[in-house]
């Protein structure tokens, strides 16, 4: 029996070196987000100390950062996840600036302020970009240190990248840091021309020609199915290609997209919320209407000094959730009863 493997099929039919639609991060195939890249470069060159990059998983944050690093021509440190504590930041900075001769001196620097002074001297006021991905996972103390360190080192700019929940975390727990952030870049989706460009660039990158084998109506349908959300564009293209391979079709038109290829689902809002807000949503979802003190009964009260303390904290969280449209309330005697708006209930049920 003659078996054709998918990689042979790519080569034989389209002259591709490999699959153009893998999830690999390739800065060379970066498209779109032009304004956002421009804003980031201007802020860095303009001497901003902090930049926040926010977007759901798959919106292209990591690709954006890699593209930026490749194009900005400044000294950069990229961390794919946040450092655990201040010691780890100190070590990263020392390693970046040590060479064979200074290794022994830098090794003895224990105090973080001494490390900052030493790095400042070595860096000679030039620009130093510290770029940290997945910052929503970071420890709050570490972030506080990061603010101090970035302020101490002349020329240093820190880019924090993470899920949208990072914005809430910073607002809630790190007011001093949020005050220092003048630029927040939010990534969401690409436009239709950018989506087409993304497909074309990937195909050409592996040696193909324009958007072939996709027809124009296939591209339009891909855009309609994905809203130009980068990860989904890659995924849907890959799924369509696989179906074409299975039926040995060398033209991919809209008829190949079936119901099986799912529509883009917006990220679960409960995943992007801070823990306490999420817990309150879940409690309200199970108990139609509750007052803040009733909510307190369902919460783990060990986390609070007293009952009053818990209720005060819940009231603060509820006020924020009210402003964001996550809960609604109605007056009942002296207190308010909180409940979930219809649209939030639907989202919670769908999951
Ligand atoms: N602007 C872009 N141009 C081209 N491909 C992109 C772009 N943004 C994201 N992608 C692709 O989408 C997928 C998800 O991107 P990624 O950077 O990992 O997102 P995030 O870090 O936000 O989760 C990757 O396969 C990446 O190559
Ligand atoms: Mg990422």
Coordinates of C-alpha atoms and ligand atoms in Angstrom, one line a residue:
X1 CA 0.0 0.0 0.0
X2 CA 1.2 3.5 -0.9
X3 CA 0.9 5.9 2.1
X4 CA 1.3 9.6 1.5
X5 CA 2.3 11.6 4.5
X6 CA 1.0 15.1 4.9
X7 CA 4.5 16.7 4.7
X8 CA 5.1 14.9 1.3
X9 CA 1.7 16.1 0.2
X10 CA 2.6 19.7 1.0
X11 CA 5.9 19.4 -0.9
X12 CA 4.4 17.7 -3.9
X13 CA 1.3 19.8 -4.4
X14 CA 2.3 23.3 -3.2
X15 CA 6.1 23.2 -2.9
X16 CA 6.0 24.0 0.8
X17 CA 8.9 23.2 3.0
X18 CA 6.6 22.4 5.9
X19 CA 3.2 23.3 7.4
X20 CA 2.7 27.1 7.4
X21 CA 0.0 26.8 10.1
X22 CA 1.9 25.6 13.2
X23 CA 1.6 27.5 16.5
X24 CA 5.3 28.2 16.4
X25 CA 6.2 31.8 17.2
X26 CA 7.9 33.3 14.1
X27 CA 8.5 37.0 14.3
X28 CA 9.1 37.1 10.5
X29 CA 5.5 36.3 9.8
X30 CA 4.1 39.0 12.1
X31 CA 1.4 41.1 10.5
X32 CA -0.9 43.9 11.5
X33 CA -1.1 45.6 15.0
X34 CA 0.8 48.4 13.3
X35 CA -0.5 51.2 15.5
X36 CA 0.2 49.1 18.6
X37 CA 3.8 48.5 17.5
X38 CA 4.3 52.2 16.7
X39 CA 2.9 53.1 20.1
X40 CA 5.3 50.7 21.9
X41 CA 8.3 52.0 20.0
X42 CA 7.5 55.6 20.6
X43 CA 6.9 55.0 24.3
X44 CA 10.2 53.2 24.6
X45 CA 12.2 55.8 22.7
X46 CA 10.4 58.5 24.6
X47 CA 11.8 57.1 27.9
X48 CA 8.6 55.6 29.4
X49 CA 9.4 53.4 32.4
X50 CA 6.5 50.9 32.1
X51 CA 4.3 49.6 29.3
X52 CA 1.5 47.1 29.8
X53 CA 0.6 44.6 27.0
X54 CA -2.7 42.9 27.6
X55 CA -4.8 40.4 25.6
X56 CA -6.4 37.0 25.8
X57 CA -4.5 33.8 25.1
X58 CA -3.8 33.6 21.4
X59 CA -4.2 37.3 20.6
X60 CA -0.5 37.5 19.7
X61 CA 1.2 38.9 22.8
X62 CA 4.3 36.7 22.6
X63 CA 4.6 37.2 18.8
X64 CA 4.2 40.9 19.3
X65 CA 7.1 41.0 21.9
X66 CA 9.4 38.9 19.7
X67 CA 8.7 41.1 16.8
X68 CA 9.4 44.2 18.9
X69 CA 12.7 42.8 20.2
X70 CA 13.8 42.0 16.6
X71 CA 13.0 45.5 15.4
X72 CA 13.8 47.9 18.1
X73 CA 17.6 47.6 18.2
X74 CA 18.0 48.2 22.0
X75 CA 19.5 46.1 24.7
X76 CA 16.7 43.6 25.8
X77 CA 16.1 41.0 28.4
X78 CA 13.1 38.7 27.5
X79 CA 11.6 36.5 30.2
X80 CA 9.0 34.0 29.1
X81 CA 7.6 33.9 32.6
X82 CA 7.9 36.3 35.6
X83 CA 10.8 35.9 38.0
X84 CA 9.8 34.3 41.4
X85 CA 11.3 37.0 43.6
X86 CA 13.6 39.9 43.9
X87 CA 16.7 37.6 44.2
X88 CA 15.9 36.1 40.8
X89 CA 15.6 39.6 39.2
X90 CA 18.9 40.5 40.7
X91 CA 20.5 37.4 39.3
X92 CA 19.1 38.0 35.8
X93 CA 20.4 41.6 35.8
X94 CA 23.8 40.6 37.1
X95 CA 24.1 37.8 34.5
X96 CA 23.2 40.2 31.7
X97 CA 25.9 42.7 32.7
X98 CA 28.7 40.4 33.9
X99 CA 31.6 39.2 31.8
X100 CA 34.6 37.0 32.6
X101 CA 36.3 39.8 34.5
X102 CA 33.4 41.3 36.5
X103 CA 31.7 38.0 37.3
X104 CA 33.3 37.8 40.7
X105 CA 32.5 41.4 41.7
X106 CA 28.8 41.1 40.7
X107 CA 28.5 37.7 42.4
X108 CA 29.2 39.4 45.7
X109 CA 26.5 42.1 45.3
X110 CA 23.7 41.0 47.7
X111 CA 21.8 44.1 48.3
X112 CA 19.3 44.9 45.5
X113 CA 20.1 48.6 45.6
X114 CA 23.8 47.8 45.1
X115 CA 22.8 45.6 42.1
X116 CA 20.8 48.5 40.7
X117 CA 23.8 50.9 41.1
X118 CA 26.2 48.5 39.5
X119 CA 23.9 47.8 36.6
X120 CA 23.2 51.5 36.1
X121 CA 27.0 52.1 35.9
X122 CA 27.5 49.3 33.4
X123 CA 24.5 50.3 31.3
X124 CA 25.8 53.9 31.1
X125 CA 22.3 55.4 30.9
X126 CA 21.6 53.5 27.6
X127 CA 18.2 52.0 27.1
X128 CA 17.6 48.7 28.7
X129 CA 14.3 46.8 28.0
X130 CA 13.1 44.2 30.4
X131 CA 10.3 42.3 28.8
X132 CA 8.3 39.9 30.9
X133 CA 5.6 37.5 29.5
X134 CA 2.7 35.9 31.5
X135 CA 2.9 38.5 34.2
X136 CA -0.7 37.7 35.4
X137 CA 1.1 34.8 37.2
X138 CA 3.5 37.0 39.1
X139 CA 3.8 37.5 42.8
X140 CA 2.7 40.9 44.0
X141 CA 5.9 41.5 46.1
X142 CA 8.0 40.7 43.1
X143 CA 6.1 43.3 41.0
X144 CA 6.6 45.9 43.7
X145 CA 10.3 45.2 43.6
X146 CA 10.2 45.4 39.8
X147 CA 8.8 48.9 40.1
X148 CA 11.5 50.0 42.4
X149 CA 14.2 48.5 40.3
X150 CA 12.9 49.9 37.0
X151 CA 12.8 53.4 38.7
X152 CA 16.4 53.0 40.1
X153 CA 18.1 52.0 36.9
X154 CA 18.6 54.8 34.5
X155 CA 17.3 54.1 31.0
X156 CA 15.4 51.0 32.0
X157 CA 12.0 50.3 30.7
X158 CA 9.9 47.3 31.7
X159 CA 7.2 45.8 29.5
X160 CA 4.6 43.7 31.4
X161 CA 2.6 41.3 29.2
X162 CA -0.3 39.1 30.3
X163 CA -4.0 38.2 30.2
X164 CA -6.5 41.0 30.6
X165 CA -6.9 40.0 34.3
X166 CA -3.4 41.5 34.8
X167 CA -5.0 45.0 34.5
X168 CA -7.4 44.2 37.3
X169 CA -4.6 42.7 39.4
X170 CA -2.5 45.8 39.0
X171 CA -5.5 48.1 39.7
X172 CA -6.5 46.2 42.8
X173 CA -3.1 45.4 44.4
X174 CA -0.5 47.6 42.8
X175 CA -1.8 51.1 42.7
X176 CA 1.7 52.6 42.7
X177 CA 2.6 50.6 39.7
X178 CA -0.5 51.4 37.7
X179 CA 0.1 55.1 38.2
X180 CA 3.5 54.7 36.5
X181 CA 2.0 53.0 33.4
X182 CA 1.2 55.6 30.7
X183 CA 0.7 53.1 27.9
X184 CA -1.5 50.1 27.9
X185 CA -1.6 48.2 24.6
X186 CA -4.5 45.8 24.2
X187 CA -4.4 43.1 21.5
X188 CA -7.6 41.6 20.3
X189 CA -7.9 40.7 16.6
X190 CA -6.7 41.5 13.1
X191 CA -8.8 43.2 10.4
X192 CA -9.9 41.3 7.3
X193 CA -7.0 42.5 5.1
X194 CA -4.6 41.7 7.9
X195 CA -6.1 38.2 8.3
X196 CA -5.5 37.6 4.5
X197 CA -2.0 39.0 4.8
X198 CA -1.3 36.7 7.7
X199 CA -2.3 33.6 5.7
X200 CA -0.3 34.8 2.6
X201 CA 2.8 35.6 4.6
X202 CA 2.8 32.2 6.3
X203 CA 2.3 30.4 3.0
X204 CA 5.0 32.4 1.3
X205 CA 7.3 31.9 4.3
X206 CA 7.4 28.1 3.6
X207 CA 7.9 28.6 -0.2
X208 CA 4.3 28.8 -1.4
X209 CA 2.5 31.3 -3.7
X210 CA 0.2 34.0 -2.4
X211 CA -2.8 32.4 -0.5
X212 CA -2.9 29.3 -2.7
X213 CA -4.6 26.7 -2.3
X214 CA -7.1 28.9 -0.4
X215 CA -9.7 30.7 -2.6
X216 CA -10.9 34.2 -1.8
X217 CA -14.2 33.0 -0.5
X218 CA -12.4 30.5 1.8
X219 CA -10.4 33.4 3.2
X220 CA -13.5 35.4 3.7
X221 CA -15.2 32.5 5.6
X222 CA -12.1 32.0 7.7
X223 CA -12.3 35.6 8.7
X224 CA -16.0 35.3 9.5
X225 CA -15.4 32.2 11.6
X226 CA -12.5 33.6 13.6
X227 CA -13.1 37.4 13.7
X228 CA -9.4 37.6 12.8
X229 CA -8.4 36.3 16.2
X230 CA -4.8 35.2 15.4
X231 CA -4.6 31.8 17.2
X232 CA -8.0 30.8 15.6
X233 CA -6.9 31.9 12.1
X234 CA -3.9 29.6 12.4
X235 CA -6.1 26.8 13.8
X236 CA -8.9 27.0 11.3
X237 CA -6.4 27.1 8.4
X238 CA -4.7 24.1 9.7
X239 CA -7.9 22.2 10.1
X240 CA -9.0 23.1 6.6
X241 CA -5.7 21.9 5.2
X242 CA -5.9 18.7 7.0
X243 CA -9.4 18.0 5.6
X244 CA -8.1 18.9 2.1
X245 CA -5.2 16.4 2.6
X246 CA -7.6 13.7 3.6
X247 CA -9.7 14.1 0.5
X248 CA -6.7 15.0 -1.7
X249 CA -8.1 18.4 -2.7
X250 CA -5.6 20.9 -4.0
X251 CA -8.0 23.8 -4.0
X252 CA -9.6 24.9 -0.7
X253 CA -12.8 26.8 -1.1
X254 CA -15.5 27.7 1.4
X255 CA -17.3 24.4 0.9
X256 CA -14.6 22.7 2.9
X257 CA -15.4 24.6 6.1
X258 CA -18.1 22.5 7.7
X259 CA -20.0 22.9 10.9
X260 CA -17.2 21.0 12.6
X261 CA -14.9 24.0 12.5
X262 CA -16.1 25.8 15.5
X263 CA -16.8 29.5 15.7
X264 CA -14.5 31.6 17.8
X265 CA -15.5 31.5 21.4
X266 CA -14.6 34.6 23.3
X267 CA -12.3 33.7 26.2
X268 CA -14.2 32.7 29.3
X269 CA -14.8 35.8 31.3
X270 CA -14.5 34.0 34.5
X271 CA -11.0 32.9 33.6
X272 CA -9.9 36.4 33.2
X273 CA -11.3 37.7 36.5
X274 CA -9.4 38.1 39.8
X275 CA -10.1 35.1 42.1
X276 CA -12.4 37.0 44.5
X277 CA -14.6 38.4 41.8
X278 CA -14.8 34.9 40.2
X279 CA -15.8 33.3 43.5
X280 CA -18.5 35.9 44.1
X281 CA -19.9 35.3 40.5
X282 CA -20.0 31.6 41.2
X283 CA -21.8 32.1 44.6
X284 CA -24.4 34.4 43.0
X285 CA -24.9 31.9 40.1
X286 CA -26.0 29.3 42.6
X287 CA -28.1 31.6 44.9
X288 CA -30.2 33.9 42.8
X289 CA -30.0 37.0 45.2
X290 CA -27.8 37.7 48.1
X291 CA -26.8 40.6 50.4
X292 CA -23.1 41.3 51.0
X293 CA -23.4 39.7 54.5
X294 CA -25.0 36.6 53.0
X295 CA -22.2 36.4 50.4
X296 CA -19.8 36.5 53.4
X297 CA -21.3 33.3 54.8
X298 CA -20.3 31.4 51.7
X299 CA -16.7 32.8 51.6
X300 CA -13.8 31.4 53.4
X301 CA -13.7 33.7 56.3
X302 CA -10.3 32.6 57.5
X303 CA -8.9 35.0 55.0
X304 CA -10.4 38.0 56.9
X305 CA -9.7 39.4 60.4
X306 CA -13.4 39.7 61.3
X307 CA -16.9 39.4 59.9
X308 CA -17.0 43.2 59.5
X309 CA -13.8 43.1 57.7
X310 CA -15.0 40.5 55.3
X311 CA -18.3 42.4 54.6
X312 CA -16.4 45.6 54.0
X313 CA -14.0 43.9 51.5
X314 CA -17.0 42.2 49.7
X315 CA -18.7 45.5 49.4
X316 CA -15.6 47.0 47.8
X317 CA -15.4 44.1 45.3
X318 CA -19.1 44.3 44.5
X319 CA -18.9 48.0 43.8
X320 CA -16.2 47.3 41.3
X321 CA -18.1 44.5 39.7
X322 CA -21.2 46.7 39.6
X323 CA -19.2 49.3 37.6
X324 CA -18.1 46.7 35.2
X325 CA -21.6 45.3 34.6
X326 CA -20.8 41.9 36.2
X327 CA -23.5 42.2 38.9
X328 CA -26.7 44.1 39.4
X329 CA -28.4 45.1 42.7
X330 CA -31.7 46.2 44.1
X331 CA -32.5 47.9 47.4
X332 CA -34.1 45.7 50.0
X333 CA -34.8 47.6 53.2
X334 CA -31.4 48.9 54.5
X335 CA -29.3 46.6 52.4
X336 CA -28.8 45.7 48.7
X337 CA -29.5 42.4 47.2
X338 CA -27.0 41.5 44.5
X339 CA -27.7 39.2 41.5
X340 CA -26.3 38.3 38.0
X341 CA -27.5 40.1 34.9
X342 CA -28.9 37.9 32.2
X343 CA -25.9 38.1 29.9
X344 CA -23.5 37.0 32.6
X345 CA -25.8 34.1 33.5
X346 CA -25.8 32.9 29.9
X347 CA -22.0 33.0 29.7
X348 CA -21.8 31.0 33.0
X349 CA -24.3 28.4 31.8
X350 CA -22.6 28.0 28.4
X351 CA -19.4 26.9 30.0
Ligands
LIG1 N1 0.3 39.6 14.5 C1 0.4 38.3 14.2 N2 0.8 38.0 12.9 C2 1.0 36.7 12.6 N3 0.7 35.7 13.4 C3 0.3 35.9 14.6 C4 0.1 37.3 15.1 N4 -0.3 37.3 16.4 C5 -0.3 36.0 16.7 N5 0.0 35.2 15.7 C6 0.0 33.7 15.7 O1 -1.1 33.3 16.6 C7 -0.7 32.3 17.5 C8 -0.9 32.8 18.9 O2 0.0 33.9 19.2 P1 0.8 34.1 20.6 O3 1.8 35.2 20.3 O4 1.3 32.8 21.1 O5 -0.4 34.7 21.5 P2 -0.4 34.9 23.0 O6 1.0 35.1 23.5 O7 -1.2 36.2 23.2 O8 -1.1 33.8 23.7 C9 0.7 31.9 17.1 O9 0.7 30.8 16.3 C10 1.2 33.2 16.4 O10 2.2 32.8 15.4
LIG2 MG1 2.1 34.1 24.9

